[in-house]
Tab-separated table of C-alpha atoms and ligand atoms in Angstrom:
chain	number	residue	atom	x	y	z
A	274	UNK	CA	-125.440	-80.730	96.405
A	275	UNK	CA	-124.712	-78.822	99.979
A	276	UNK	CA	-125.651	-76.079	101.473
A	277	UNK	CA	-123.471	-73.835	103.656
A	278	UNK	CA	-125.247	-70.655	105.916
A	279	UNK	CA	-122.175	-68.476	105.827
A	280	UNK	CA	-124.354	-65.683	107.730
A	281	UNK	CA	-123.861	-64.450	111.461
A	282	UNK	CA	-127.122	-64.375	113.744
A	283	UNK	CA	-129.027	-61.659	113.978
A	284	UNK	CA	-130.505	-60.713	117.258
A	285	UNK	CA	-130.476	-58.223	119.854
A	286	UNK	CA	-127.011	-57.166	121.344
A	287	UNK	CA	-125.063	-58.968	117.535
A	288	UNK	CA	-122.062	-56.868	117.882
A	289	UNK	CA	-121.609	-53.917	115.332
A	290	UNK	CA	-118.751	-51.706	114.237
A	291	UNK	CA	-117.811	-48.855	116.746
A	292	UNK	CA	-120.230	-46.177	116.081
A	293	UNK	CA	-122.204	-47.911	115.251
A	294	UNK	CA	-125.942	-48.650	117.087
A	295	UNK	CA	-126.534	-51.977	119.030
A	296	UNK	CA	-129.774	-54.155	117.382
A	297	UNK	CA	-132.879	-54.427	118.846
A	298	UNK	CA	-134.704	-57.554	118.151
A	299	UNK	CA	-138.872	-56.515	119.946
A	300	UNK	CA	-141.304	-58.776	120.038
A	301	UNK	CA	-144.409	-56.023	118.419
A	302	UNK	CA	-147.299	-58.009	118.659
A	303	UNK	CA	-147.621	-62.283	120.392
A	304	UNK	CA	-149.767	-65.008	119.332
A	305	UNK	CA	-150.970	-65.161	122.959
A	306	UNK	CA	-152.159	-61.462	122.618
A	307	UNK	CA	-152.650	-60.248	119.154
A	308	UNK	CA	-153.158	-63.876	117.649
A	309	UNK	CA	-150.616	-63.131	115.390
A	310	UNK	CA	-146.275	-62.751	116.009
A	311	UNK	CA	-144.091	-60.650	114.732
A	312	UNK	CA	-140.872	-58.620	116.054
A	313	UNK	CA	-139.805	-54.721	115.791
A	314	UNK	CA	-135.973	-54.372	113.987
A	315	UNK	CA	-134.404	-51.268	114.982
A	316	UNK	CA	-131.185	-51.758	113.461
A	317	UNK	CA	-128.396	-49.912	111.107
A	318	UNK	CA	-128.179	-51.434	107.860
A	319	UNK	CA	-124.144	-52.733	107.946
A	320	UNK	CA	-125.476	-55.059	111.405
A	321	UNK	CA	-124.010	-58.301	111.080
A	322	UNK	CA	-123.765	-60.208	108.016
A	323	UNK	CA	-124.756	-57.892	105.390
A	324	UNK	CA	-123.256	-56.709	101.936
A	325	UNK	CA	-121.874	-52.573	101.018
A	326	UNK	CA	-123.265	-50.638	98.311
A	327	UNK	CA	-120.911	-48.216	96.119
A	328	UNK	CA	-122.502	-45.369	97.611
A	329	UNK	CA	-121.390	-46.768	100.869
A	330	UNK	CA	-118.322	-44.729	100.129
A	331	UNK	CA	-118.499	-42.976	96.881
A	332	UNK	CA	-120.880	-40.177	96.596
A	333	UNK	CA	-124.026	-40.366	93.664
A	334	UNK	CA	-123.095	-44.541	93.652
A	335	UNK	CA	-124.930	-46.805	93.830
A	336	UNK	CA	-127.769	-47.840	96.447
A	337	UNK	CA	-128.282	-51.472	97.481
A	338	UNK	CA	-131.335	-50.791	95.706
A	339	UNK	CA	-129.880	-49.859	91.645
A	340	UNK	CA	-126.696	-52.544	91.873
A	341	UNK	CA	-128.610	-55.174	89.239
A	342	UNK	CA	-129.334	-58.890	91.602
A	343	UNK	CA	-126.542	-60.847	89.537
A	344	UNK	CA	-123.663	-58.626	91.242
A	345	UNK	CA	-124.475	-60.919	94.281
A	346	UNK	CA	-124.137	-64.474	93.303
A	347	UNK	CA	-121.367	-66.270	90.919
A	348	UNK	CA	-118.597	-69.038	91.459
A	349	UNK	CA	-116.797	-68.441	94.533
A	350	UNK	CA	-113.774	-69.617	96.171
A	351	UNK	CA	-112.135	-68.719	99.384
A	352	UNK	CA	-108.921	-67.458	100.482
A	353	UNK	CA	-107.543	-68.260	103.845
A	354	UNK	CA	-105.973	-66.163	105.445
A	355	UNK	CA	-106.076	-66.883	109.009
A	356	UNK	CA	-102.205	-67.313	109.223
A	357	UNK	CA	-101.687	-63.423	109.083
A	358	UNK	CA	-100.368	-61.895	112.078
A	359	UNK	CA	-103.044	-59.321	113.677
A	360	UNK	CA	-103.410	-56.118	111.125
A	361	UNK	CA	-101.631	-57.972	108.804
A	362	UNK	CA	-101.818	-56.281	105.422
A	363	UNK	CA	-103.787	-58.962	102.323
A	364	UNK	CA	-101.387	-58.521	99.327
A	365	UNK	CA	-101.890	-58.269	95.864
A	366	UNK	CA	-99.062	-61.396	95.925
A	367	UNK	CA	-101.392	-63.336	98.249
A	368	UNK	CA	-104.124	-63.182	95.936
A	369	UNK	CA	-102.048	-63.861	93.054
A	370	UNK	CA	-100.298	-67.111	94.985
A	371	UNK	CA	-103.810	-68.173	96.272
A	372	UNK	CA	-105.661	-68.602	92.911
A	373	UNK	CA	-102.475	-69.847	91.319
A	374	UNK	CA	-103.800	-68.977	87.594
A	375	UNK	CA	-107.798	-70.007	88.315
A	376	UNK	CA	-108.740	-67.920	85.662
A	377	UNK	CA	-111.688	-65.732	88.252
A	378	UNK	CA	-112.247	-63.241	86.844
A	379	UNK	CA	-116.086	-61.568	86.034
A	380	UNK	CA	-118.402	-63.943	87.316
A	381	UNK	CA	-116.439	-64.595	90.783
A	382	UNK	CA	-117.066	-63.951	94.436
A	383	UNK	CA	-113.445	-63.628	95.765
A	384	UNK	CA	-113.995	-64.525	99.914
A	385	UNK	CA	-111.161	-64.283	102.727
A	386	UNK	CA	-111.103	-66.122	105.570
A	387	UNK	CA	-109.308	-64.188	108.669
A	388	UNK	CA	-111.218	-66.648	111.542
A	389	UNK	CA	-112.357	-63.014	112.589
A	390	UNK	CA	-115.728	-64.139	112.837
A	391	UNK	CA	-114.897	-66.114	115.819
A	392	UNK	CA	-113.616	-62.592	118.583
A	393	UNK	CA	-116.755	-60.903	117.586
A	394	UNK	CA	-117.454	-58.560	120.177
A	395	UNK	CA	-114.700	-59.297	121.933
A	396	UNK	CA	-111.091	-56.592	121.816
A	397	UNK	CA	-108.978	-57.830	119.453
A	398	UNK	CA	-112.267	-58.336	116.700
A	399	UNK	CA	-110.657	-54.919	115.357
A	400	UNK	CA	-107.655	-56.436	114.494
A	401	UNK	CA	-107.758	-58.555	111.396
A	402	UNK	CA	-106.194	-58.730	108.308
A	403	UNK	CA	-107.119	-56.200	105.398
A	404	UNK	CA	-106.662	-55.664	101.778
A	405	UNK	CA	-103.981	-53.080	100.985
A	406	UNK	CA	-103.996	-50.910	98.232
A	407	UNK	CA	-102.733	-53.150	96.190
A	408	UNK	CA	-104.947	-55.688	96.700
A	409	UNK	CA	-107.696	-53.747	96.401
A	410	UNK	CA	-106.729	-52.064	92.557
A	411	UNK	CA	-105.776	-55.825	91.238
A	412	UNK	CA	-109.484	-57.103	92.530
A	413	UNK	CA	-110.933	-54.145	90.951
A	414	UNK	CA	-108.543	-55.110	87.598
A	415	UNK	CA	-110.169	-58.727	87.825
A	416	UNK	CA	-113.820	-57.224	88.283
A	417	UNK	CA	-114.868	-60.055	89.537
A	418	UNK	CA	-118.670	-59.679	90.785
A	419	UNK	CA	-118.669	-59.362	95.013
A	420	UNK	CA	-114.604	-59.401	97.275
A	421	UNK	CA	-116.289	-60.549	101.139
A	422	UNK	CA	-114.347	-61.486	104.534
A	423	UNK	CA	-115.827	-62.804	107.937
A	424	UNK	CA	-113.729	-60.181	109.625
A	425	UNK	CA	-116.053	-56.915	110.472
A	426	UNK	CA	-114.011	-54.961	107.415
A	427	UNK	CA	-112.534	-55.218	104.437
A	428	UNK	CA	-109.679	-53.736	105.306
A	429	UNK	CA	-108.166	-51.357	107.938
A	430	UNK	CA	-108.623	-47.534	108.662
A	431	UNK	CA	-108.495	-45.396	106.313
A	432	UNK	CA	-110.037	-47.486	104.527
A	433	UNK	CA	-108.820	-48.053	101.225
A	434	UNK	CA	-109.857	-51.045	99.658
A	435	UNK	CA	-114.081	-49.466	100.284
A	436	UNK	CA	-112.454	-46.966	97.785
A	437	UNK	CA	-110.883	-48.889	95.120
A	438	UNK	CA	-113.562	-52.202	94.470
A	439	UNK	CA	-116.939	-49.769	95.407
A	440	UNK	CA	-115.521	-46.856	93.246
A	441	UNK	CA	-115.496	-50.464	90.450
A	442	UNK	CA	-118.973	-51.341	91.051
A	443	UNK	CA	-117.197	-54.543	93.373
A	444	UNK	CA	-120.164	-54.766	96.582
A	445	UNK	CA	-118.777	-56.237	99.256
A	446	UNK	CA	-119.398	-58.358	101.788
A	447	UNK	CA	-119.105	-58.101	105.705
A	448	UNK	CA	-119.473	-60.744	108.871
A	449	UNK	CA	-119.732	-63.803	106.764
A	450	UNK	CA	-118.660	-67.185	109.138
A	451	UNK	CA	-118.222	-69.969	108.031
A	452	UNK	CA	-116.024	-69.802	105.555
A	453	UNK	CA	-113.985	-73.075	107.283
A	454	UNK	CA	-116.501	-75.458	105.878
A	455	UNK	CA	-116.300	-73.516	102.268
A	456	UNK	CA	-112.654	-73.320	102.139
A	457	UNK	CA	-111.455	-75.372	99.143
A	458	UNK	CA	-114.327	-76.643	97.496
A	459	UNK	CA	-115.912	-75.684	94.751
A	460	UNK	CA	-119.439	-73.160	94.903
A	461	UNK	CA	-121.771	-71.062	94.131
A	462	UNK	CA	-122.507	-67.955	96.765
A	463	UNK	CA	-125.361	-66.598	96.541
A	464	UNK	CA	-126.378	-63.386	98.986
A	465	UNK	CA	-128.980	-61.176	97.543
A	466	UNK	CA	-129.473	-57.816	99.313
A	467	UNK	CA	-132.994	-56.374	100.770
A	468	UNK	CA	-134.312	-53.578	97.936
A	469	UNK	CA	-133.839	-51.001	100.677
A	470	UNK	CA	-134.527	-48.186	99.095
A	471	UNK	CA	-130.977	-45.314	98.719
A	472	UNK	CA	-129.510	-48.194	101.083
A	473	UNK	CA	-125.673	-47.910	101.881
A	474	UNK	CA	-126.420	-51.693	101.995
A	475	UNK	CA	-128.441	-54.568	103.696
A	476	UNK	CA	-128.440	-56.952	106.167
A	477	UNK	CA	-128.298	-60.678	103.753
A	478	UNK	CA	-127.950	-64.127	104.741
A	479	UNK	CA	-125.487	-65.710	102.118
A	480	UNK	CA	-124.909	-68.938	101.202
A	481	UNK	CA	-122.645	-71.601	99.851
A	482	UNK	CA	-123.870	-74.377	96.648
A	483	UNK	CA	-120.451	-76.789	97.686
A	484	UNK	CA	-120.225	-79.250	94.678
A	485	UNK	CA	-120.313	-82.315	96.370
A	486	UNK	CA	-122.215	-85.986	97.731
A	487	UNK	CA	-123.754	-85.686	101.116
B	200	ZN	ZN1	-120.603	-52.226	106.153
């Protein structure tokens, strides 16, 4: 079995969604001065690779600390949408075609590979394909554990997929990376968030455990 790291590096200046503060990783103590090394983190919950809780878009819905941990793992599948044009809609038809009747449902985590992780911090980073309303409703009807993308958002404004998936209690991973490495493979996904009280999201270091010999 092989482990694939699906996270972006978290550092001062990691690119963020417009309007969010640039993260800071600042040396707080050093071995030379204090005898032990540590950093101060200043960042929004939606910095780098992170997972959105239902409360991010739905008033009164579960915050990140209230989502059961089993939601943040499952049988993984990557749907490759990297061939789509800028800002293209990822549709129900496209998802059905990609899944080809596989029995995907509760216990599954569906990841979309847009390839836009490679454009992080560039002007066209936000031209990524996104789930449309029909696609989000279809995924919600499948009642999957979670959904994710290697783009900075699962959808484009006015964020129909955020509203539909989160209303169904389905967490959303954003800013994943390395999805090409696990595309077409059988893997288990694990992406446990921090237990932030009343958190709207949390940074995560998700991994894929690929069921194949090295
Ligand atoms: Zn988010």
